[in-house]
């Protein structure tokens, strides 16, 4: 009877999810529910392909973005269980060159737990890896060298194990550790052989070639201001040669992720019972997962602030909460209602018994994902979405399904919160990019020190500007067709982006409007200061370099003009 009532409530939730799909500008949403170890509900709404008018279903493949981190942690757990890795041995034992120069403790003590729990304190540096149009601009073979040069502290001192700093590229270093201890086996092959095949997850892919050849794929879209859908390029990090593949690049479907969630919950339950009761009963042979209790244990040393009082922890590729919790959605792309504080009026289950949920969210241009698991009832909620623009429909849908599955009280109108997020999201670009850019310009109006002497000859700015420590070169050239300067990063001239004059010797590669920001896959540019290049001159007036603030939280770095011989 209870199960029938839960299914009836889930049926009623579909209308809410349809509204979320429209509110957020999603092209499609596919979702499924596992309860007491069995799949009880799957459904989809919308189109996976707008041009051909093809509907999505439970086998439609979507890129998972950061939900991929759970697979990375699972691969590490398997090799730890086999004795090839140790959770607590320093990374430098496996990667001899890992030795960040700004904090010797990282080289001496940082381990794979620190990588996967985002506790290294190494600076967020997405713009050194991801350029315009979602292009990959870094050399994955030199990732260790780049990490060694990054800032590791702030005004409070060292961030190592003291400051949670989410970082896709640091966690991805774990895949290089895996390949090192696996005698060079490539990460995609390791994942396929150790996890995907044993679990019979045949529609979960870690390869651009396989992804492109499938006929049931959700295409990436952005809904523009006129209501139309613009098709986006597929994320370049799906290519097997990129390090970010490990932390971002798994693609899957609802059907397979329900298998994944069930296997995770089963192994976790078995490990906990085995440890507590000291049982010797064998584990089901078709489940390859190991060390799941370690992976889904709260490792980050400081719990996150949480209004209702229950502790929240980041694990290894998972976030652990106990409902009611104001941190539900913390790592989703529903950022604006959190910034405004509106989310505090929509906390699930305030009058219901505590409910533990271990989850993760993912976001990429054109895609959102959410995987919620509930250990006490062997339950899981999987939501995959394409085309989202005005908020994160995957997380809104997961919250709606959570409320209905467990009949949480009092009832919370998540659709109403989604509307508020959509309104704030549509204003975000003007509020946080255009307005501060304009205010920055107004501050300097009438400044006699502003130097615009080079504007009459933009070719004087042409050249290659390099920072040897950050392994990054900015290529500036005069674009004949537009009569403006253009920038490309690390010789990705196929992904060149126009520069616009800002003031003095400052030029901006900020998108001119929100539609461009979405269409050009510039989601990593969320602080106007990171899109400004400030050129420097010698005493003779010649351009000698430029300053670029590549991270919103770090000081700008100098890139020196390279001389030709």
Coordinates of C-alpha atoms in Angstrom, one line a residue:
X1 CA 0.0 0.0 0.0
X2 CA 2.8 2.4 1.0
X3 CA 4.6 1.7 -2.3
X4 CA 1.4 2.3 -4.3
X5 CA 0.9 5.6 -2.6
X6 CA 4.5 6.6 -3.3
X7 CA 4.0 5.8 -7.0
X8 CA 0.8 7.8 -7.1
X9 CA 2.6 10.8 -5.6
X10 CA 5.4 10.5 -8.2
X11 CA 2.8 10.4 -11.0
X12 CA 1.4 13.7 -9.6
X13 CA 4.9 15.1 -9.5
X14 CA 5.2 14.8 -13.3
X15 CA 3.1 17.9 -13.9
X16 CA 5.4 19.9 -11.6
X17 CA 8.5 18.6 -13.6
X18 CA 6.8 19.7 -16.8
X19 CA 6.5 23.2 -15.4
X20 CA 10.1 23.2 -14.2
X21 CA 11.2 22.1 -17.8
X22 CA 9.4 25.2 -19.2
X23 CA 10.5 27.6 -16.5
X24 CA 14.2 26.7 -16.7
X25 CA 14.3 26.5 -20.5
X26 CA 15.2 22.8 -20.7
X27 CA 14.8 20.9 -23.9
X28 CA 14.3 17.6 -22.1
X29 CA 14.3 16.0 -18.7
X30 CA 14.6 12.3 -18.0
X31 CA 14.3 10.8 -14.6
X32 CA 13.9 7.6 -12.6
X33 CA 13.3 6.5 -9.0
X34 CA 14.7 3.5 -7.1
X35 CA 13.0 2.5 -3.8
X36 CA 13.8 -0.3 -1.5
X37 CA 16.2 -1.6 -4.1
X38 CA 13.7 -1.7 -7.0
X39 CA 13.0 0.7 -9.9
X40 CA 9.5 2.0 -9.3
X41 CA 9.2 4.9 -11.8
X42 CA 10.8 6.3 -14.9
X43 CA 9.6 9.1 -17.1
X44 CA 10.8 11.8 -19.5
X45 CA 9.5 15.2 -20.8
X46 CA 10.6 17.2 -23.8
X47 CA 12.8 16.7 -26.8
X48 CA 16.3 15.3 -27.0
X49 CA 16.6 16.8 -30.5
X50 CA 14.7 20.0 -31.3
X51 CA 15.4 19.9 -35.1
X52 CA 14.1 16.3 -35.6
X53 CA 11.5 16.6 -32.8
X54 CA 12.8 13.4 -31.1
X55 CA 11.5 12.7 -27.5
X56 CA 13.8 11.8 -24.7
X57 CA 13.4 8.5 -22.7
X58 CA 15.1 6.5 -20.0
X59 CA 17.8 5.3 -22.4
X60 CA 18.7 8.8 -23.7
X61 CA 22.4 9.6 -23.0
X62 CA 23.4 12.8 -21.4
X63 CA 26.8 14.1 -20.3
X64 CA 26.9 13.9 -16.5
X65 CA 29.5 16.7 -15.8
X66 CA 30.5 16.6 -12.1
X67 CA 28.4 13.5 -11.3
X68 CA 31.3 11.8 -13.0
X69 CA 33.3 12.3 -9.8
X70 CA 31.5 9.5 -8.2
X71 CA 32.8 7.1 -10.8
X72 CA 36.4 8.5 -10.4
X73 CA 36.2 7.9 -6.6
X74 CA 34.8 4.4 -7.2
X75 CA 37.7 3.5 -9.5
X76 CA 40.1 4.7 -6.8
X77 CA 38.3 2.6 -4.2
X78 CA 38.7 -0.6 -6.3
X79 CA 42.5 -0.1 -6.7
X80 CA 42.8 0.7 -3.0
X81 CA 41.0 -2.5 -2.2
X82 CA 43.5 -4.4 -4.5
X83 CA 46.4 -2.9 -2.7
X84 CA 47.6 -0.8 -5.6
X85 CA 46.8 2.5 -3.9
X86 CA 46.5 3.8 -0.4
X87 CA 44.1 6.5 0.7
X88 CA 46.6 8.1 3.0
X89 CA 49.9 7.8 1.1
X90 CA 51.0 11.2 -0.3
X91 CA 50.3 11.8 -4.0
X92 CA 54.0 12.5 -4.6
X93 CA 54.6 8.8 -3.9
X94 CA 52.8 8.0 -7.2
X95 CA 53.4 11.3 -9.1
X96 CA 57.0 12.2 -8.2
X97 CA 56.8 15.6 -9.8
X98 CA 53.8 16.8 -7.7
X99 CA 55.3 19.4 -5.4
X100 CA 53.4 22.8 -5.2
X101 CA 56.0 25.5 -4.7
X102 CA 53.7 27.7 -2.6
X103 CA 53.0 25.2 0.1
X104 CA 55.5 22.5 0.9
X105 CA 53.0 20.6 3.0
X106 CA 51.0 19.7 -0.1
X107 CA 53.9 17.8 -1.7
X108 CA 54.7 16.1 1.6
X109 CA 51.2 15.2 2.8
X110 CA 48.4 15.7 0.2
X111 CA 46.8 12.4 -0.6
X112 CA 44.1 11.1 -2.9
X113 CA 41.4 11.9 -0.2
X114 CA 42.5 15.5 -0.4
X115 CA 42.2 15.5 -4.2
X116 CA 38.7 14.0 -4.2
X117 CA 37.3 16.0 -1.3
X118 CA 38.6 19.4 -2.7
X119 CA 40.8 20.0 0.4
X120 CA 44.1 20.8 -1.3
X121 CA 43.5 24.5 -1.3
X122 CA 45.0 24.8 -4.8
X123 CA 43.4 27.7 -6.6
X124 CA 40.4 27.4 -8.8
X125 CA 41.7 27.9 -12.3
X126 CA 39.1 26.8 -14.9
X127 CA 40.0 29.7 -17.3
X128 CA 43.5 28.2 -17.7
X129 CA 41.9 25.1 -19.1
X130 CA 38.6 26.1 -20.7
X131 CA 38.5 28.8 -23.3
X132 CA 35.8 30.4 -25.5
X133 CA 33.2 28.1 -27.0
X134 CA 34.0 25.4 -24.4
X135 CA 37.4 24.8 -25.9
X136 CA 40.1 22.8 -24.0
X137 CA 43.2 25.0 -24.0
X138 CA 45.6 23.2 -21.6
X139 CA 47.9 20.3 -22.1
X140 CA 46.8 17.5 -19.9
X141 CA 50.3 15.9 -19.9
X142 CA 51.5 19.1 -18.1
X143 CA 48.8 19.2 -15.5
X144 CA 51.1 18.4 -12.5
X145 CA 53.5 21.2 -13.6
X146 CA 50.6 23.7 -13.7
X147 CA 49.2 22.6 -10.3
X148 CA 52.7 23.0 -8.8
X149 CA 52.6 26.8 -9.7
X150 CA 49.1 27.7 -8.4
X151 CA 48.4 29.8 -5.4
X152 CA 47.6 27.8 -2.2
X153 CA 46.7 30.5 0.3
X154 CA 44.6 33.5 1.0
X155 CA 44.5 36.3 3.6
X156 CA 43.9 33.6 6.3
X157 CA 47.0 31.7 5.4
X158 CA 47.4 28.2 3.9
X159 CA 44.2 26.7 2.5
X160 CA 45.4 23.1 2.7
X161 CA 42.9 21.1 4.6
X162 CA 41.4 24.3 6.0
X163 CA 39.5 25.7 3.0
X164 CA 37.0 23.8 0.8
X165 CA 37.8 24.9 -2.7
X166 CA 35.9 23.0 -5.4
X167 CA 38.3 22.2 -8.2
X168 CA 37.6 20.0 -11.2
X169 CA 41.2 19.9 -12.4
X170 CA 42.7 19.0 -9.0
X171 CA 40.3 16.1 -8.5
X172 CA 41.1 15.0 -12.0
X173 CA 44.7 14.5 -11.0
X174 CA 43.5 11.3 -9.3
X175 CA 43.0 9.8 -12.7
X176 CA 46.7 10.3 -13.4
X177 CA 47.4 8.5 -10.2
X178 CA 45.2 5.6 -11.3
X179 CA 46.9 5.3 -14.7
X180 CA 50.3 5.3 -13.0
X181 CA 49.5 2.4 -10.6
X182 CA 47.6 0.5 -13.4
X183 CA 50.7 0.2 -15.6
X184 CA 49.6 2.9 -17.9
X185 CA 46.0 1.7 -18.5
X186 CA 44.0 4.6 -19.7
X187 CA 41.3 5.9 -17.4
X188 CA 38.4 5.3 -19.8
X189 CA 39.5 1.7 -20.3
X190 CA 40.0 1.2 -16.5
X191 CA 36.5 2.5 -15.8
X192 CA 34.9 0.4 -18.5
X193 CA 36.7 -2.8 -17.5
X194 CA 36.4 -2.4 -13.7
X195 CA 33.0 -0.9 -13.3
X196 CA 30.8 -0.4 -16.4
X197 CA 31.1 -3.9 -18.0
X198 CA 30.7 -5.8 -14.7
X199 CA 27.6 -3.8 -13.8
X200 CA 26.3 -4.2 -17.4
X201 CA 26.0 -0.4 -17.8
X202 CA 26.3 -0.6 -21.6
X203 CA 24.9 2.9 -22.2
X204 CA 27.4 4.6 -20.0
X205 CA 30.3 5.9 -22.1
X206 CA 33.7 7.5 -21.5
X207 CA 34.6 8.2 -25.1
X208 CA 33.7 10.9 -27.6
X209 CA 33.7 8.4 -30.5
X210 CA 31.2 6.1 -28.9
X211 CA 29.1 9.1 -27.8
X212 CA 28.9 10.6 -31.3
X213 CA 27.9 7.3 -32.9
X214 CA 24.9 6.7 -30.6
X215 CA 21.5 7.5 -32.0
X216 CA 19.7 8.3 -28.7
X217 CA 21.6 11.3 -27.4
X218 CA 20.3 14.5 -25.8
X219 CA 21.8 17.4 -27.7
X220 CA 23.0 20.5 -25.9
X221 CA 20.9 23.6 -26.1
X222 CA 20.6 27.1 -24.6
X223 CA 17.3 28.9 -24.6
X224 CA 17.9 32.4 -25.8
X225 CA 16.1 35.6 -24.8
X226 CA 13.6 35.3 -27.7
X227 CA 12.6 31.8 -26.5
X228 CA 14.4 30.0 -29.3
X229 CA 16.8 27.1 -28.7
X230 CA 20.4 27.5 -29.9
X231 CA 22.3 24.2 -30.4
X232 CA 25.7 24.3 -28.6
X233 CA 28.8 22.3 -29.4
X234 CA 29.4 19.1 -27.5
X235 CA 31.8 19.6 -24.6
X236 CA 35.4 19.1 -25.7
X237 CA 36.3 17.5 -22.4
X238 CA 34.5 14.4 -23.6
X239 CA 37.6 13.7 -25.7
X240 CA 39.7 10.9 -24.2
X241 CA 42.9 13.0 -24.3
X242 CA 41.7 15.5 -21.7
X243 CA 42.4 15.1 -18.0
X244 CA 39.1 16.7 -17.2
X245 CA 37.4 13.6 -18.7
X246 CA 37.9 11.9 -15.3
X247 CA 36.0 14.5 -13.2
X248 CA 33.5 15.7 -15.9
X249 CA 33.4 13.4 -18.9
X250 CA 31.2 10.4 -18.2
X251 CA 28.0 10.2 -20.2
X252 CA 25.1 8.0 -19.2
X253 CA 21.3 7.5 -19.1
X254 CA 18.7 7.1 -16.4
X255 CA 18.4 3.4 -16.9
X256 CA 22.2 2.8 -16.3
X257 CA 22.4 5.3 -13.4
X258 CA 19.7 3.4 -11.6
X259 CA 21.9 0.4 -11.8
X260 CA 24.9 2.4 -10.6
X261 CA 22.9 3.8 -7.6
X262 CA 21.6 0.4 -6.7
X263 CA 25.1 -1.1 -6.8
X264 CA 26.5 1.7 -4.7
X265 CA 23.8 1.4 -2.1
X266 CA 24.1 -2.4 -1.9
X267 CA 27.8 -2.3 -1.5
X268 CA 27.6 0.5 1.1
X269 CA 25.0 -1.4 3.1
X270 CA 27.0 -4.7 3.0
X271 CA 30.2 -2.9 4.1
X272 CA 28.5 -1.2 7.0
X273 CA 26.9 -4.5 8.2
X274 CA 30.1 -6.5 7.7
X275 CA 32.1 -4.0 9.8
X276 CA 29.5 -3.7 12.5
X277 CA 28.6 -7.4 12.9
X278 CA 31.9 -8.8 11.7
X279 CA 30.1 -11.1 9.3
X280 CA 31.9 -13.3 6.8
X281 CA 29.1 -13.8 4.4
X282 CA 30.2 -13.4 0.7
X283 CA 29.3 -10.3 -1.2
X284 CA 27.2 -10.6 -4.4
X285 CA 29.7 -11.5 -7.1
X286 CA 28.4 -9.1 -9.8
X287 CA 29.1 -6.0 -7.9
X288 CA 32.7 -4.8 -8.4
X289 CA 32.5 -1.7 -6.1
X290 CA 34.7 -1.5 -3.1
X291 CA 35.5 0.9 -0.3
X292 CA 32.2 2.7 -0.7
X293 CA 31.8 3.5 3.0
X294 CA 35.2 5.3 2.8
X295 CA 34.1 7.1 -0.3
X296 CA 30.8 8.3 1.0
X297 CA 32.1 9.2 4.5
X298 CA 32.4 12.9 5.2
X299 CA 36.1 13.6 4.8
X300 CA 36.4 17.4 4.5
X301 CA 37.4 18.4 8.0
X302 CA 34.9 21.2 8.5
X303 CA 31.2 20.7 8.1
X304 CA 29.3 23.2 6.0
X305 CA 27.0 25.7 7.7
X306 CA 23.4 24.5 7.6
X307 CA 20.4 26.5 8.9
X308 CA 18.4 23.6 10.3
X309 CA 21.4 22.3 12.3
X310 CA 22.2 18.9 10.7
X311 CA 25.8 18.6 9.7
X312 CA 26.7 18.5 6.0
X313 CA 29.9 17.1 4.6
X314 CA 31.7 16.7 1.3
X315 CA 32.8 13.1 0.8
X316 CA 34.8 11.8 -2.2
X317 CA 32.8 12.8 -5.2
X318 CA 29.6 12.9 -3.1
X319 CA 27.9 15.4 -0.8
X320 CA 26.3 14.0 2.4
X321 CA 23.4 15.8 4.0
X322 CA 20.6 15.1 6.5
X323 CA 17.2 16.6 5.7
X324 CA 15.9 19.0 6.6
X325 CA 18.9 20.9 5.3
X326 CA 19.4 24.3 3.7
X327 CA 22.4 22.8 1.8
X328 CA 20.2 20.7 -0.5
X329 CA 21.1 22.2 -3.9
X330 CA 24.4 23.7 -2.6
X331 CA 26.4 22.3 -5.5
X332 CA 23.7 22.6 -8.1
X333 CA 23.5 25.5 -10.6
X334 CA 20.6 27.1 -8.8
X335 CA 22.9 29.8 -7.4
X336 CA 20.8 33.0 -7.4
X337 CA 18.1 32.0 -4.9
X338 CA 20.9 30.9 -2.6
X339 CA 22.6 34.2 -3.1
X340 CA 19.4 36.1 -2.3
X341 CA 18.5 33.7 0.6
X342 CA 15.2 32.7 -0.9
X343 CA 16.1 29.0 -0.5
X344 CA 15.8 29.2 3.2
X345 CA 12.0 29.5 2.9
X346 CA 11.8 26.3 0.9
X347 CA 13.7 23.7 3.0
X348 CA 12.3 20.2 2.6
X349 CA 11.0 18.1 5.4
X350 CA 11.1 20.5 8.4
X351 CA 8.2 18.5 10.1
X352 CA 9.3 15.1 8.9
X353 CA 11.8 12.6 10.5
X354 CA 15.5 13.2 9.6
X355 CA 16.4 11.7 6.2
X356 CA 20.0 11.1 5.1
X357 CA 20.8 11.9 1.4
X358 CA 24.1 11.4 -0.3
X359 CA 24.1 13.2 -3.7
X360 CA 26.0 15.1 -6.4
X361 CA 25.1 17.5 -9.1
X362 CA 26.6 18.2 -12.5
X363 CA 26.6 21.2 -14.9
X364 CA 28.0 21.7 -18.3
X365 CA 27.0 24.0 -21.2
X366 CA 23.6 22.6 -22.3
X367 CA 23.3 20.0 -19.5
X368 CA 22.4 19.4 -15.8
X369 CA 22.4 16.3 -13.8
X370 CA 21.5 15.2 -10.3
X371 CA 21.9 11.9 -8.5
X372 CA 20.3 11.6 -5.0
X373 CA 20.7 8.4 -2.9
X374 CA 19.0 7.6 0.3
X375 CA 20.9 4.8 2.2
X376 CA 18.2 4.1 4.9
X377 CA 15.6 3.0 2.3
X378 CA 17.9 1.9 -0.5
X379 CA 16.4 4.6 -2.7
X380 CA 17.7 6.8 -5.4
X381 CA 16.5 9.6 -7.6
X382 CA 18.2 10.2 -11.0
X383 CA 17.5 13.3 -13.1
X384 CA 19.2 14.3 -16.3
X385 CA 18.4 17.5 -18.3
X386 CA 19.4 19.1 -21.5
X387 CA 19.1 22.7 -22.6
X388 CA 18.7 24.3 -19.2
X389 CA 19.3 28.1 -19.2
X390 CA 17.3 29.7 -16.4
X391 CA 18.3 27.6 -13.4
X392 CA 19.0 23.9 -12.8
X393 CA 16.0 21.8 -13.7
X394 CA 17.7 18.6 -12.7
X395 CA 18.0 19.7 -9.1
X396 CA 14.6 21.2 -8.9
X397 CA 13.1 18.0 -10.3
X398 CA 15.2 15.9 -7.8
X399 CA 13.9 18.0 -4.9
X400 CA 10.3 17.6 -6.2
X401 CA 10.7 13.8 -6.5
X402 CA 12.3 13.6 -3.0
X403 CA 9.4 15.4 -1.4
X404 CA 6.8 13.2 -3.1
X405 CA 8.7 9.9 -2.6
X406 CA 9.0 10.4 1.1
X407 CA 5.9 12.5 1.6
X408 CA 7.9 15.2 3.3
X409 CA 6.0 17.7 5.4
X410 CA 5.1 20.5 5.3
X411 CA 4.6 20.8 1.5
X412 CA 7.1 23.1 -0.2
X413 CA 6.4 24.7 -3.5
X414 CA 9.6 24.0 -5.4
X415 CA 8.1 25.2 -8.7
X416 CA 7.6 28.6 -7.1
X417 CA 11.3 28.6 -6.1
X418 CA 12.2 27.6 -9.6
X419 CA 10.3 30.6 -10.9
X420 CA 12.3 32.9 -8.6
X421 CA 15.6 31.4 -9.7
X422 CA 14.6 31.8 -13.4
X423 CA 13.9 35.5 -12.9
X424 CA 17.1 36.1 -11.1
X425 CA 19.1 34.1 -13.6
X426 CA 17.8 36.1 -16.5
X427 CA 19.0 39.3 -14.7
X428 CA 22.3 37.8 -13.6
X429 CA 24.4 38.8 -16.6
X430 CA 23.4 42.5 -16.5
X431 CA 23.7 42.6 -12.7
X432 CA 27.1 40.9 -12.4
X433 CA 28.8 41.5 -15.7
X434 CA 27.4 44.5 -17.6
X435 CA 26.7 46.8 -14.6
X436 CA 30.1 46.3 -12.8
X437 CA 31.9 46.7 -16.1
X438 CA 30.1 50.0 -16.7
X439 CA 30.8 51.1 -13.1
X440 CA 34.5 50.3 -13.5
X441 CA 34.6 52.5 -16.6
X442 CA 32.8 55.3 -14.9
X443 CA 35.3 55.3 -12.0
X444 CA 38.0 56.2 -14.5
X445 CA 36.3 58.8 -16.5
X446 CA 38.3 62.0 -16.6
X447 CA 41.4 60.1 -15.4
X448 CA 44.3 61.9 -17.1
X449 CA 46.5 58.9 -16.6
X450 CA 44.4 56.7 -19.0
X451 CA 46.5 55.9 -22.0
X452 CA 44.8 55.4 -25.3
X453 CA 47.7 56.3 -27.5
X454 CA 47.8 52.8 -29.1
X455 CA 44.2 52.8 -30.1
X456 CA 45.1 54.5 -33.4
X457 CA 47.2 51.4 -34.3
X458 CA 45.8 48.3 -32.7
X459 CA 48.5 46.2 -34.4
X460 CA 50.9 47.4 -31.7
X461 CA 49.2 45.0 -29.3
X462 CA 49.7 42.0 -31.6
X463 CA 51.9 39.2 -30.2
X464 CA 52.2 36.2 -28.0
X465 CA 52.0 36.9 -24.2
X466 CA 53.2 34.0 -22.0
X467 CA 53.3 33.2 -18.3
X468 CA 55.8 30.3 -18.0
X469 CA 54.6 29.2 -14.6
X470 CA 51.0 29.0 -15.6
X471 CA 51.9 27.3 -18.9
X472 CA 49.6 29.6 -20.7
X473 CA 50.0 31.9 -23.8
X474 CA 47.5 34.5 -24.9
X475 CA 47.7 35.2 -28.6
X476 CA 46.6 38.7 -29.6
X477 CA 46.1 39.6 -33.2
X478 CA 44.4 42.2 -35.3
X479 CA 41.3 40.7 -36.9
X480 CA 40.9 42.2 -40.4
X481 CA 37.2 41.4 -40.8
X482 CA 36.1 43.1 -37.7
X483 CA 38.9 45.7 -37.4
X484 CA 39.3 44.7 -33.8
X485 CA 41.8 42.8 -31.7
X486 CA 41.1 39.1 -31.0
X487 CA 42.4 36.7 -28.4
X488 CA 43.1 33.0 -28.5
X489 CA 44.6 30.8 -25.8
X490 CA 47.5 28.4 -26.2
X491 CA 47.3 28.6 -30.0
X492 CA 43.7 27.5 -30.2
X493 CA 43.3 30.0 -33.1
X494 CA 40.2 28.1 -34.2
X495 CA 38.5 29.4 -31.0
X496 CA 39.4 33.0 -31.3
X497 CA 37.3 35.6 -29.5
X498 CA 37.0 39.3 -30.2
X499 CA 38.4 41.9 -27.8
X500 CA 36.5 45.1 -27.2
X501 CA 38.1 48.3 -25.9
X502 CA 37.3 49.0 -22.3
X503 CA 39.5 51.9 -21.1
X504 CA 43.1 53.0 -21.3
X505 CA 45.2 50.0 -22.3
X506 CA 42.4 47.5 -21.2
X507 CA 40.5 45.3 -23.5
X508 CA 37.7 42.9 -22.7
X509 CA 36.8 39.4 -24.1
X510 CA 33.6 39.4 -22.1
X511 CA 30.5 38.4 -24.1
X512 CA 28.4 41.5 -25.0
X513 CA 25.1 40.0 -23.7
X514 CA 23.7 37.0 -22.0
X515 CA 22.7 35.2 -25.2
X516 CA 26.3 35.4 -26.3
X517 CA 27.5 34.2 -22.9
X518 CA 25.3 31.1 -23.3
X519 CA 25.8 30.5 -27.0
X520 CA 29.6 30.9 -26.8
X521 CA 29.8 28.5 -23.8
X522 CA 31.5 31.1 -21.6
X523 CA 30.0 29.8 -18.3
X524 CA 33.4 29.9 -16.6
X525 CA 33.5 33.7 -17.1
X526 CA 31.2 34.7 -14.1
X527 CA 33.2 37.7 -12.8
X528 CA 33.7 40.6 -15.1
X529 CA 37.3 41.1 -13.9
X530 CA 38.4 37.8 -15.3
X531 CA 37.5 38.9 -18.8
X532 CA 39.7 42.0 -18.9
X533 CA 43.3 42.1 -20.2
X534 CA 45.3 45.1 -19.1
X535 CA 48.4 45.8 -21.3
X536 CA 51.6 47.2 -19.9
X537 CA 54.1 49.5 -21.7
X538 CA 57.9 50.1 -21.4
X539 CA 59.2 53.6 -20.7
X540 CA 59.5 54.0 -24.5
X541 CA 55.8 53.3 -24.9
X542 CA 56.1 49.8 -26.4
X543 CA 53.7 47.1 -25.3
X544 CA 55.6 44.7 -23.1
X545 CA 53.0 42.5 -21.5
X546 CA 49.5 42.2 -20.0
X547 CA 47.9 41.5 -16.7
X548 CA 45.1 38.9 -16.5
X549 CA 43.1 38.0 -13.5
X550 CA 42.4 34.4 -14.5
X551 CA 40.5 33.6 -11.2
X552 CA 38.0 35.7 -9.4
X553 CA 39.7 34.8 -6.1
X554 CA 43.4 35.3 -7.0
X555 CA 45.6 38.3 -7.9
X556 CA 46.2 39.0 -11.6
X557 CA 49.3 37.4 -13.2
X558 CA 51.7 39.0 -15.7
X559 CA 52.0 37.6 -19.1
X560 CA 55.1 38.8 -20.9
X561 CA 55.3 39.7 -24.6
X562 CA 57.5 37.1 -26.3
X563 CA 60.2 38.5 -28.6
X564 CA 61.0 36.8 -31.9
X565 CA 64.5 36.0 -33.0

